[in-house]
Amino acid sequence: MPWKTLIKGTILVAIFSIFLDISRRTFISYLEFLGVTYLLLAIYIWWKTTVRVIINSDQVEVKSFLSTKRFRISDIQDLFYNQGILQRKFDLISIYVITKRGNILIKDLRDGRHVYEALDAAYRANHAGDSTEQGQSV
């Protein structure tokens, strides 16, 4: 995961740097700009790597350094995953969970397929009787 974020950040810095007037006089300021930018990028990468998904029998917790999101498995209405070009290159996926109370995005998980399969199995087990209970044919 850090490589994808580092590449994206470096591309943004390169694009932004094209428009800067860098001379001998401003070179030290530019180096300070790069230092602050990459320090903030490193903090962001560290924060992204602290995300943990804990699946219990009836609820799911998505924990990061700054926040914890909890939702019940019974509240899940749908879930799917997405994998962009860089995510595919670095074997990451993002999981989208649609619940009754809102949508939750779990971005750039290294073990995302495992987490998705566990979430999907819990969702299917919890909603196994829903379609027949409502009188719909299976």
mmCIF file of N, CA and C in Angstrom:
data_model
loop_
_atom_site.group_PDB
_atom_site.id
_atom_site.type_symbol
_atom_site.label_atom_id
_atom_site.label_comp_id
_atom_site.label_asym_id
_atom_site.label_seq_id
_atom_site.Cartn_x
_atom_site.Cartn_y
_atom_site.Cartn_z
ATOM 1 N N MET A 1 0.805 -1.196 0.000
ATOM 2 C CA MET A 1 0.000 0.000 0.000
ATOM 3 C C MET A 1 0.850 1.263 0.000
ATOM 4 N N PRO A 2 1.963 1.327 0.712
ATOM 5 C CA PRO A 2 2.709 2.584 0.720
ATOM 6 C C PRO A 2 3.220 2.977 -0.655
ATOM 7 N N TRP A 3 3.538 1.993 -1.492
ATOM 8 C CA TRP A 3 4.092 2.331 -2.806
ATOM 9 C C TRP A 3 3.076 3.045 -3.675
ATOM 10 N N LYS A 4 1.837 2.604 -3.647
ATOM 11 C CA LYS A 4 0.801 3.239 -4.463
ATOM 12 C C LYS A 4 0.622 4.702 -4.053
ATOM 13 N N THR A 5 0.516 4.948 -2.767
ATOM 14 C CA THR A 5 0.338 6.312 -2.268
ATOM 15 C C THR A 5 1.574 7.156 -2.542
ATOM 16 N N LEU A 6 2.749 6.579 -2.388
ATOM 17 C CA LEU A 6 3.990 7.305 -2.660
ATOM 18 C C LEU A 6 4.092 7.687 -4.136
ATOM 19 N N ILE A 7 3.721 6.782 -5.024
ATOM 20 C CA ILE A 7 3.753 7.084 -6.462
ATOM 21 C C ILE A 7 2.767 8.190 -6.805
ATOM 22 N N LYS A 8 1.550 8.100 -6.270
ATOM 23 C CA LYS A 8 0.555 9.148 -6.534
ATOM 24 C C LYS A 8 1.031 10.502 -6.003
ATOM 25 N N GLY A 9 1.586 10.515 -4.797
ATOM 26 C CA GLY A 9 2.090 11.758 -4.221
ATOM 27 C C GLY A 9 3.231 12.340 -5.024
ATOM 28 N N THR A 10 4.130 11.494 -5.495
ATOM 29 C CA THR A 10 5.264 11.957 -6.298
ATOM 30 C C THR A 10 4.795 12.525 -7.633
ATOM 31 N N ILE A 11 3.799 11.907 -8.236
ATOM 32 C CA ILE A 11 3.241 12.440 -9.488
ATOM 33 C C ILE A 11 2.644 13.821 -9.251
ATOM 34 N N LEU A 12 1.907 13.985 -8.151
ATOM 35 C CA LEU A 12 1.332 15.303 -7.840
ATOM 36 C C LEU A 12 2.413 16.347 -7.581
ATOM 37 N N VAL A 13 3.465 15.970 -6.847
ATOM 38 C CA VAL A 13 4.574 16.901 -6.591
ATOM 39 C C VAL A 13 5.251 17.279 -7.902
ATOM 40 N N ALA A 14 5.457 16.318 -8.791
ATOM 41 C CA ALA A 14 6.101 16.599 -10.082
ATOM 42 C C ALA A 14 5.255 17.555 -10.915
ATOM 43 N N ILE A 15 3.943 17.323 -10.954
ATOM 44 C CA ILE A 15 3.057 18.218 -11.717
ATOM 45 C C ILE A 15 3.072 19.615 -11.109
ATOM 46 N N PHE A 16 2.981 19.691 -9.781
ATOM 47 C CA PHE A 16 2.992 20.989 -9.112
ATOM 48 C C PHE A 16 4.326 21.702 -9.319
ATOM 49 N N SER A 17 5.424 20.958 -9.316
ATOM 50 C CA SER A 17 6.758 21.549 -9.455
ATOM 51 C C SER A 17 6.987 22.167 -10.825
ATOM 52 N N ILE A 18 6.288 21.679 -11.833
ATOM 53 C CA ILE A 18 6.418 22.245 -13.182
ATOM 54 C C ILE A 18 6.061 23.727 -13.178
ATOM 55 N N PHE A 19 5.092 24.097 -12.355
ATOM 56 C CA PHE A 19 4.604 25.476 -12.343
ATOM 57 C C PHE A 19 5.365 26.379 -11.370
ATOM 58 N N LEU A 20 6.324 25.838 -10.645
ATOM 59 C CA LEU A 20 7.109 26.648 -9.714
ATOM 60 C C LEU A 20 8.309 27.267 -10.424
ATOM 61 N N ASP A 21 8.676 28.447 -9.972
ATOM 62 C CA ASP A 21 9.867 29.114 -10.492
ATOM 63 C C ASP A 21 11.027 28.766 -9.557
ATOM 64 N N ILE A 22 11.777 27.732 -9.932
ATOM 65 C CA ILE A 22 12.870 27.260 -9.082
ATOM 66 C C ILE A 22 14.183 27.812 -9.633
ATOM 67 N N SER A 23 14.856 28.602 -8.801
ATOM 68 C CA SER A 23 16.156 29.166 -9.171
ATOM 69 C C SER A 23 17.114 28.920 -8.004
ATOM 70 N N ARG A 24 18.335 29.431 -8.143
ATOM 71 C CA ARG A 24 19.299 29.280 -7.042
ATOM 72 C C ARG A 24 18.782 29.911 -5.763
ATOM 73 N N ARG A 25 18.124 31.026 -5.929
ATOM 74 C CA ARG A 25 17.637 31.773 -4.780
ATOM 75 C C ARG A 25 16.497 31.028 -4.069
ATOM 76 N N THR A 26 15.680 30.310 -4.807
ATOM 77 C CA THR A 26 14.511 29.647 -4.225
ATOM 78 C C THR A 26 14.702 28.142 -4.024
ATOM 79 N N PHE A 27 15.888 27.636 -4.336
ATOM 80 C CA PHE A 27 16.111 26.192 -4.270
ATOM 81 C C PHE A 27 15.967 25.646 -2.846
ATOM 82 N N ILE A 28 16.477 26.383 -1.855
ATOM 83 C CA ILE A 28 16.362 25.940 -0.457
ATOM 84 C C ILE A 28 14.890 25.879 -0.047
ATOM 85 N N SER A 29 14.112 26.876 -0.454
ATOM 86 C CA SER A 29 12.675 26.867 -0.149
ATOM 87 C C SER A 29 11.986 25.677 -0.813
ATOM 88 N N TYR A 30 12.417 25.354 -2.029
ATOM 89 C CA TYR A 30 11.850 24.206 -2.731
ATOM 90 C C TYR A 30 12.178 22.906 -1.991
ATOM 91 N N LEU A 31 13.406 22.784 -1.491
ATOM 92 C CA LEU A 31 13.774 21.596 -0.718
ATOM 93 C C LEU A 31 12.954 21.498 0.575
ATOM 94 N N GLU A 32 12.693 22.653 1.204
ATOM 95 C CA GLU A 32 11.839 22.663 2.393
ATOM 96 C C GLU A 32 10.426 22.215 2.035
ATOM 97 N N PHE A 33 9.926 22.703 0.899
ATOM 98 C CA PHE A 33 8.607 22.297 0.412
ATOM 99 C C PHE A 33 8.556 20.778 0.212
ATOM 100 N N LEU A 34 9.600 20.228 -0.418
ATOM 101 C CA LEU A 34 9.645 18.775 -0.633
ATOM 102 C C LEU A 34 9.694 18.021 0.695
ATOM 103 N N GLY A 35 10.482 18.526 1.638
ATOM 104 C CA GLY A 35 10.578 17.877 2.946
ATOM 105 C C GLY A 35 9.242 17.837 3.667
ATOM 106 N N VAL A 36 8.551 18.976 3.707
ATOM 107 C CA VAL A 36 7.245 19.041 4.371
ATOM 108 C C VAL A 36 6.233 18.155 3.642
ATOM 109 N N THR A 37 6.250 18.195 2.311
ATOM 110 C CA THR A 37 5.311 17.393 1.520
ATOM 111 C C THR A 37 5.500 15.907 1.777
ATOM 112 N N TYR A 38 6.738 15.443 1.728
ATOM 113 C CA TYR A 38 6.981 14.014 1.935
ATOM 114 C C TYR A 38 6.801 13.597 3.390
ATOM 115 N N LEU A 39 7.001 14.514 4.336
ATOM 116 C CA LEU A 39 6.705 14.212 5.731
ATOM 117 C C LEU A 39 5.200 13.998 5.913
ATOM 118 N N LEU A 40 4.391 14.904 5.344
ATOM 119 C CA LEU A 40 2.937 14.748 5.417
ATOM 120 C C LEU A 40 2.483 13.486 4.690
ATOM 121 N N LEU A 41 3.113 13.194 3.572
ATOM 122 C CA LEU A 41 2.789 11.978 2.825
ATOM 123 C C LEU A 41 3.130 10.733 3.648
ATOM 124 N N ALA A 42 4.256 10.758 4.352
ATOM 125 C CA ALA A 42 4.645 9.624 5.200
ATOM 126 C C ALA A 42 3.653 9.429 6.347
ATOM 127 N N ILE A 43 3.196 10.527 6.938
ATOM 128 C CA ILE A 43 2.194 10.433 8.006
ATOM 129 C C ILE A 43 0.900 9.846 7.459
ATOM 130 N N TYR A 44 0.488 10.272 6.270
ATOM 131 C CA TYR A 44 -0.725 9.752 5.637
ATOM 132 C C TYR A 44 -0.578 8.259 5.326
ATOM 133 N N ILE A 45 0.569 7.855 4.822
ATOM 134 C CA ILE A 45 0.816 6.434 4.524
ATOM 135 C C ILE A 45 0.760 5.617 5.814
ATOM 136 N N TRP A 46 1.383 6.119 6.874
ATOM 137 C CA TRP A 46 1.349 5.422 8.155
ATOM 138 C C TRP A 46 -0.087 5.271 8.639
ATOM 139 N N TRP A 47 -0.879 6.345 8.542
ATOM 140 C CA TRP A 47 -2.276 6.301 8.980
ATOM 141 C C TRP A 47 -3.056 5.260 8.176
ATOM 142 N N LYS A 48 -2.819 5.191 6.861
ATOM 143 C CA LYS A 48 -3.531 4.218 6.031
ATOM 144 C C LYS A 48 -3.165 2.784 6.391
ATOM 145 N N THR A 49 -1.955 2.563 6.858
ATOM 146 C CA THR A 49 -1.544 1.196 7.197
ATOM 147 C C THR A 49 -2.073 0.746 8.556
ATOM 148 N N THR A 50 -2.683 1.637 9.328
ATOM 149 C CA THR A 50 -3.221 1.257 10.632
ATOM 150 C C THR A 50 -4.637 0.704 10.541
ATOM 151 N N VAL A 51 -5.238 0.665 9.367
ATOM 152 C CA VAL A 51 -6.621 0.200 9.220
ATOM 153 C C VAL A 51 -6.693 -1.310 9.448
ATOM 154 N N ARG A 52 -7.604 -1.704 10.330
ATOM 155 C CA ARG A 52 -7.846 -3.114 10.630
ATOM 156 C C ARG A 52 -9.347 -3.377 10.533
ATOM 157 N N VAL A 53 -9.711 -4.534 10.008
ATOM 158 C CA VAL A 53 -11.112 -4.936 9.913
ATOM 159 C C VAL A 53 -11.304 -6.152 10.811
ATOM 160 N N ILE A 54 -12.239 -6.032 11.760
ATOM 161 C CA ILE A 54 -12.526 -7.115 12.698
ATOM 162 C C ILE A 54 -13.972 -7.549 12.476
ATOM 163 N N ILE A 55 -14.152 -8.820 12.108
ATOM 164 C CA ILE A 55 -15.484 -9.350 11.832
ATOM 165 C C ILE A 55 -15.868 -10.274 12.982
ATOM 166 N N ASN A 56 -16.910 -9.880 13.718
ATOM 167 C CA ASN A 56 -17.445 -10.703 14.803
ATOM 168 C C ASN A 56 -18.679 -11.437 14.297
ATOM 169 N N SER A 57 -19.361 -12.135 15.189
ATOM 170 C CA SER A 57 -20.531 -12.906 14.769
ATOM 171 C C SER A 57 -21.687 -12.020 14.319
ATOM 172 N N ASP A 58 -21.816 -10.828 14.894
ATOM 173 C CA ASP A 58 -22.953 -9.985 14.524
ATOM 174 C C ASP A 58 -22.577 -8.577 14.075
ATOM 175 N N GLN A 59 -21.323 -8.184 14.196
ATOM 176 C CA GLN A 59 -20.940 -6.839 13.769
ATOM 177 C C GLN A 59 -19.535 -6.808 13.188
ATOM 178 N N VAL A 60 -19.255 -5.712 12.501
ATOM 179 C CA VAL A 60 -17.955 -5.496 11.871
ATOM 180 C C VAL A 60 -17.389 -4.190 12.414
ATOM 181 N N GLU A 61 -16.107 -4.191 12.729
ATOM 182 C CA GLU A 61 -15.417 -2.977 13.156
ATOM 183 C C GLU A 61 -14.321 -2.664 12.153
ATOM 184 N N VAL A 62 -14.278 -1.416 11.719
ATOM 185 C CA VAL A 62 -13.204 -0.933 10.861
ATOM 186 C C VAL A 62 -12.431 0.072 11.704
ATOM 187 N N LYS A 63 -11.255 -0.338 12.171
ATOM 188 C CA LYS A 63 -10.467 0.486 13.086
ATOM 189 C C LYS A 63 -9.289 1.103 12.355
ATOM 190 N N SER A 64 -9.059 2.370 12.643
ATOM 191 C CA SER A 64 -7.837 3.031 12.207
ATOM 192 C C SER A 64 -7.279 3.764 13.417
ATOM 193 N N PHE A 65 -6.168 4.447 13.230
ATOM 194 C CA PHE A 65 -5.535 5.169 14.330
ATOM 195 C C PHE A 65 -6.460 6.239 14.902
ATOM 196 N N LEU A 66 -7.222 6.904 14.042
ATOM 197 C CA LEU A 66 -8.038 8.029 14.478
ATOM 198 C C LEU A 66 -9.508 7.708 14.708
ATOM 199 N N SER A 67 -10.024 6.623 14.127
ATOM 200 C CA SER A 67 -11.460 6.383 14.243
ATOM 201 C C SER A 67 -11.775 4.893 14.235
ATOM 202 N N THR A 68 -12.985 4.602 14.672
ATOM 203 C CA THR A 68 -13.524 3.247 14.611
ATOM 204 C C THR A 68 -14.949 3.340 14.091
ATOM 205 N N LYS A 69 -15.240 2.577 13.056
ATOM 206 C CA LYS A 69 -16.598 2.508 12.516
ATOM 207 C C LYS A 69 -17.126 1.111 12.796
ATOM 208 N N ARG A 70 -18.339 1.053 13.331
ATOM 209 C CA ARG A 70 -18.976 -0.227 13.616
ATOM 210 C C ARG A 70 -20.305 -0.293 12.874
ATOM 211 N N PHE A 71 -20.600 -1.473 12.363
ATOM 212 C CA PHE A 71 -21.920 -1.690 11.776
ATOM 213 C C PHE A 71 -22.294 -3.153 11.935
ATOM 214 N N ARG A 72 -23.580 -3.380 12.024
ATOM 215 C CA ARG A 72 -24.084 -4.742 12.182
ATOM 216 C C ARG A 72 -24.116 -5.447 10.836
ATOM 217 N N ILE A 73 -23.828 -6.719 10.852
ATOM 218 C CA ILE A 73 -23.889 -7.507 9.627
ATOM 219 C C ILE A 73 -25.317 -7.517 9.091
ATOM 220 N N SER A 74 -26.298 -7.489 9.986
ATOM 221 C CA SER A 74 -27.699 -7.481 9.549
ATOM 222 C C SER A 74 -28.074 -6.175 8.849
ATOM 223 N N ASP A 75 -27.294 -5.104 9.048
ATOM 224 C CA ASP A 75 -27.562 -3.822 8.383
ATOM 225 C C ASP A 75 -26.988 -3.752 6.974
ATOM 226 N N ILE A 76 -26.157 -4.704 6.596
ATOM 227 C CA ILE A 76 -25.554 -4.680 5.262
ATOM 228 C C ILE A 76 -26.626 -4.955 4.219
ATOM 229 N N GLN A 77 -26.725 -4.068 3.236
ATOM 230 C CA GLN A 77 -27.655 -4.263 2.128
ATOM 231 C C GLN A 77 -26.938 -4.785 0.891
ATOM 232 N N ASP A 78 -25.691 -4.389 0.726
ATOM 233 C CA ASP A 78 -24.904 -4.851 -0.414
ATOM 234 C C ASP A 78 -23.433 -4.592 -0.111
ATOM 235 N N LEU A 79 -22.570 -5.342 -0.773
ATOM 236 C CA LEU A 79 -21.145 -5.061 -0.686
ATOM 237 C C LEU A 79 -20.481 -5.520 -1.970
ATOM 238 N N PHE A 80 -19.457 -4.784 -2.340
ATOM 239 C CA PHE A 80 -18.692 -5.116 -3.541
ATOM 240 C C PHE A 80 -17.298 -4.543 -3.382
ATOM 241 N N TYR A 81 -16.404 -4.949 -4.277
ATOM 242 C CA TYR A 81 -15.047 -4.426 -4.203
ATOM 243 C C TYR A 81 -14.645 -3.852 -5.548
ATOM 244 N N ASN A 82 -13.628 -3.026 -5.505
ATOM 245 C CA ASN A 82 -13.115 -2.363 -6.693
ATOM 246 C C ASN A 82 -11.593 -2.457 -6.652
ATOM 247 N N GLN A 83 -11.010 -2.530 -7.841
ATOM 248 C CA GLN A 83 -9.555 -2.607 -7.920
ATOM 249 C C GLN A 83 -9.108 -1.804 -9.134
ATOM 250 N N GLY A 84 -8.493 -0.649 -8.880
ATOM 251 C CA GLY A 84 -7.982 0.187 -9.956
ATOM 252 C C GLY A 84 -6.663 -0.340 -10.504
ATOM 253 N N ILE A 85 -6.108 0.398 -11.442
ATOM 254 C CA ILE A 85 -4.876 -0.032 -12.112
ATOM 255 C C ILE A 85 -3.721 -0.161 -11.118
ATOM 256 N N LEU A 86 -3.484 0.890 -10.327
ATOM 257 C CA LEU A 86 -2.393 0.815 -9.346
ATOM 258 C C LEU A 86 -2.694 -0.194 -8.247
ATOM 259 N N GLN A 87 -3.959 -0.305 -7.864
ATOM 260 C CA GLN A 87 -4.316 -1.295 -6.854
ATOM 261 C C GLN A 87 -4.023 -2.710 -7.363
ATOM 262 N N ARG A 88 -4.323 -2.958 -8.628
ATOM 263 C CA ARG A 88 -4.046 -4.269 -9.214
ATOM 264 C C ARG A 88 -2.541 -4.543 -9.220
ATOM 265 N N LYS A 89 -1.775 -3.519 -9.565
ATOM 266 C CA LYS A 89 -0.316 -3.653 -9.623
ATOM 267 C C LYS A 89 0.272 -4.013 -8.251
ATOM 268 N N PHE A 90 -0.302 -3.417 -7.194
ATOM 269 C CA PHE A 90 0.218 -3.631 -5.846
ATOM 270 C C PHE A 90 -0.641 -4.589 -5.022
ATOM 271 N N ASP A 91 -1.558 -5.306 -5.676
ATOM 272 C CA ASP A 91 -2.402 -6.327 -5.051
ATOM 273 C C ASP A 91 -3.205 -5.768 -3.871
ATOM 274 N N LEU A 92 -3.916 -4.679 -4.121
ATOM 275 C CA LEU A 92 -4.778 -4.048 -3.130
ATOM 276 C C LEU A 92 -6.205 -4.023 -3.661
ATOM 277 N N ILE A 93 -7.190 -3.950 -2.762
ATOM 278 C CA ILE A 93 -8.565 -3.714 -3.195
ATOM 279 C C ILE A 93 -9.237 -2.769 -2.207
ATOM 280 N N SER A 94 -10.293 -2.121 -2.680
ATOM 281 C CA SER A 94 -11.139 -1.294 -1.831
ATOM 282 C C SER A 94 -12.500 -1.967 -1.747
ATOM 283 N N ILE A 95 -13.047 -2.033 -0.551
ATOM 284 C CA ILE A 95 -14.336 -2.685 -0.326
ATOM 285 C C ILE A 95 -15.371 -1.616 -0.004
ATOM 286 N N TYR A 96 -16.503 -1.678 -0.696
ATOM 287 C CA TYR A 96 -17.624 -0.779 -0.465
ATOM 288 C C TYR A 96 -18.715 -1.571 0.242
ATOM 289 N N VAL A 97 -19.155 -1.074 1.394
ATOM 290 C CA VAL A 97 -20.221 -1.723 2.152
ATOM 291 C C VAL A 97 -21.398 -0.756 2.203
ATOM 292 N N ILE A 98 -22.530 -1.185 1.656
ATOM 293 C CA ILE A 98 -23.749 -0.379 1.664
ATOM 294 C C ILE A 98 -24.598 -0.874 2.832
ATOM 295 N N THR A 99 -24.857 0.012 3.800
ATOM 296 C CA THR A 99 -25.663 -0.366 4.960
ATOM 297 C C THR A 99 -26.922 0.488 5.007
ATOM 298 N N LYS A 100 -27.798 0.149 5.925
ATOM 299 C CA LYS A 100 -29.033 0.917 6.105
ATOM 300 C C LYS A 100 -28.738 2.331 6.602
ATOM 301 N N ARG A 101 -27.616 2.500 7.268
ATOM 302 C CA ARG A 101 -27.272 3.798 7.859
ATOM 303 C C ARG A 101 -26.270 4.601 7.043
ATOM 304 N N GLY A 102 -25.847 4.079 5.905
ATOM 305 C CA GLY A 102 -24.884 4.807 5.078
ATOM 306 C C GLY A 102 -23.894 3.861 4.424
ATOM 307 N N ASN A 103 -22.987 4.437 3.692
ATOM 308 C CA ASN A 103 -21.993 3.658 2.957
ATOM 309 C C ASN A 103 -20.644 3.745 3.658
ATOM 310 N N ILE A 104 -19.910 2.660 3.612
ATOM 311 C CA ILE A 104 -18.592 2.604 4.232
ATOM 312 C C ILE A 104 -17.602 2.134 3.180
ATOM 313 N N LEU A 105 -16.519 2.871 3.039
ATOM 314 C CA LEU A 105 -15.465 2.527 2.094
ATOM 315 C C LEU A 105 -14.223 2.130 2.884
ATOM 316 N N ILE A 106 -13.749 0.935 2.618
ATOM 317 C CA ILE A 106 -12.518 0.454 3.239
ATOM 318 C C ILE A 106 -11.486 0.412 2.124
ATOM 319 N N LYS A 107 -10.559 1.372 2.131
ATOM 320 C CA LYS A 107 -9.657 1.568 0.991
ATOM 321 C C LYS A 107 -8.338 0.826 1.134
ATOM 322 N N ASP A 108 -7.858 0.365 0.001
ATOM 323 C CA ASP A 108 -6.486 -0.130 -0.163
ATOM 324 C C ASP A 108 -6.071 -1.180 0.868
ATOM 325 N N LEU A 109 -6.851 -2.230 0.963
ATOM 326 C CA LEU A 109 -6.504 -3.315 1.879
ATOM 327 C C LEU A 109 -5.559 -4.298 1.209
ATOM 328 N N ARG A 110 -4.490 -4.625 1.900
ATOM 329 C CA ARG A 110 -3.538 -5.595 1.350
ATOM 330 C C ARG A 110 -4.153 -6.991 1.330
ATOM 331 N N ASP A 111 -4.846 -7.378 2.376
ATOM 332 C CA ASP A 111 -5.509 -8.684 2.412
ATOM 333 C C ASP A 111 -6.994 -8.526 2.097
ATOM 334 N N GLY A 112 -7.285 -7.655 1.165
ATOM 335 C CA GLY A 112 -8.658 -7.274 0.851
ATOM 336 C C GLY A 112 -9.543 -8.403 0.371
ATOM 337 N N ARG A 113 -9.015 -9.294 -0.441
ATOM 338 C CA ARG A 113 -9.840 -10.414 -0.932
ATOM 339 C C ARG A 113 -10.288 -11.303 0.229
ATOM 340 N N HIS A 114 -9.382 -11.546 1.156
ATOM 341 C CA HIS A 114 -9.722 -12.349 2.332
ATOM 342 C C HIS A 114 -10.810 -11.646 3.151
ATOM 343 N N VAL A 115 -10.651 -10.343 3.366
ATOM 344 C CA VAL A 115 -11.631 -9.570 4.128
ATOM 345 C C VAL A 115 -12.965 -9.557 3.388
ATOM 346 N N TYR A 116 -12.922 -9.339 2.065
ATOM 347 C CA TYR A 116 -14.163 -9.319 1.280
ATOM 348 C C TYR A 116 -14.885 -10.668 1.354
ATOM 349 N N GLU A 117 -14.150 -11.755 1.197
ATOM 350 C CA GLU A 117 -14.770 -13.085 1.244
ATOM 351 C C GLU A 117 -15.377 -13.362 2.621
ATOM 352 N N ALA A 118 -14.698 -12.939 3.686
ATOM 353 C CA ALA A 118 -15.233 -13.127 5.036
ATOM 354 C C ALA A 118 -16.487 -12.281 5.247
ATOM 355 N N LEU A 119 -16.458 -11.025 4.782
ATOM 356 C CA LEU A 119 -17.639 -10.161 4.876
ATOM 357 C C LEU A 119 -18.794 -10.726 4.061
ATOM 358 N N ASP A 120 -18.497 -11.176 2.851
ATOM 359 C CA ASP A 120 -19.530 -11.721 1.974
ATOM 360 C C ASP A 120 -20.142 -12.981 2.580
ATOM 361 N N ALA A 121 -19.320 -13.848 3.153
ATOM 362 C CA ALA A 121 -19.834 -15.065 3.789
ATOM 363 C C ALA A 121 -20.728 -14.722 4.981
ATOM 364 N N ALA A 122 -20.306 -13.755 5.796
ATOM 365 C CA ALA A 122 -21.118 -13.336 6.944
ATOM 366 C C ALA A 122 -22.425 -12.706 6.475
ATOM 367 N N TYR A 123 -22.348 -11.888 5.423
ATOM 368 C CA TYR A 123 -23.542 -11.249 4.859
ATOM 369 C C TYR A 123 -24.513 -12.304 4.332
ATOM 370 N N ARG A 124 -24.004 -13.261 3.561
ATOM 371 C CA ARG A 124 -24.868 -14.309 2.987
ATOM 372 C C ARG A 124 -25.468 -15.197 4.078
ATOM 373 N N ALA A 125 -24.690 -15.512 5.098
ATOM 374 C CA ALA A 125 -25.209 -16.331 6.194
ATOM 375 C C ALA A 125 -26.304 -15.592 6.953
ATOM 376 N N ASN A 126 -26.132 -14.295 7.125
ATOM 377 C CA ASN A 126 -27.107 -13.494 7.858
ATOM 378 C C ASN A 126 -28.375 -13.266 7.046
ATOM 379 N N HIS A 127 -28.244 -13.192 5.725
ATOM 380 C CA HIS A 127 -29.387 -12.907 4.854
ATOM 381 C C HIS A 127 -29.859 -14.144 4.095
ATOM 382 N N ALA A 128 -29.510 -15.317 4.567
ATOM 383 C CA ALA A 128 -29.831 -16.554 3.840
ATOM 384 C C ALA A 128 -31.327 -16.751 3.654
ATOM 385 N N GLY A 129 -32.130 -16.437 4.640
ATOM 386 C CA GLY A 129 -33.566 -16.675 4.532
ATOM 387 C C GLY A 129 -34.365 -15.490 4.049
ATOM 388 N N ASP A 130 -33.717 -14.373 3.737
ATOM 389 C CA ASP A 130 -34.450 -13.159 3.380
ATOM 390 C C ASP A 130 -35.333 -13.325 2.159
ATOM 391 N N SER A 131 -34.822 -13.898 1.070
ATOM 392 C CA SER A 131 -35.596 -13.951 -0.170
ATOM 393 C C SER A 131 -36.773 -14.906 -0.044
ATOM 394 N N THR A 132 -36.621 -16.005 0.692
ATOM 395 C CA THR A 132 -37.731 -16.939 0.833
ATOM 396 C C THR A 132 -38.747 -16.433 1.846
ATOM 397 N N GLU A 133 -38.301 -15.680 2.851
ATOM 398 C CA GLU A 133 -39.231 -15.132 3.828
ATOM 399 C C GLU A 133 -40.170 -14.128 3.193
ATOM 400 N N GLN A 134 -39.717 -13.422 2.175
ATOM 401 C CA GLN A 134 -40.535 -12.409 1.524
ATOM 402 C C GLN A 134 -41.384 -13.006 0.411
ATOM 403 N N GLY A 135 -41.339 -14.313 0.229
ATOM 404 C CA GLY A 135 -42.160 -14.953 -0.777
ATOM 405 C C GLY A 135 -41.579 -14.906 -2.176
ATOM 406 N N GLN A 136 -40.316 -14.553 -2.324
ATOM 407 C CA GLN A 136 -39.697 -14.501 -3.644
ATOM 408 C C GLN A 136 -39.122 -15.862 -3.972
ATOM 409 N N SER A 137 -39.172 -16.207 -5.246
ATOM 410 C CA SER A 137 -38.595 -17.485 -5.648
ATOM 411 C C SER A 137 -37.091 -17.362 -5.744
ATOM 412 N N VAL A 138 -36.424 -18.451 -5.450
ATOM 413 C CA VAL A 138 -34.962 -18.456 -5.472
ATOM 414 C C VAL A 138 -34.480 -19.117 -6.734
#
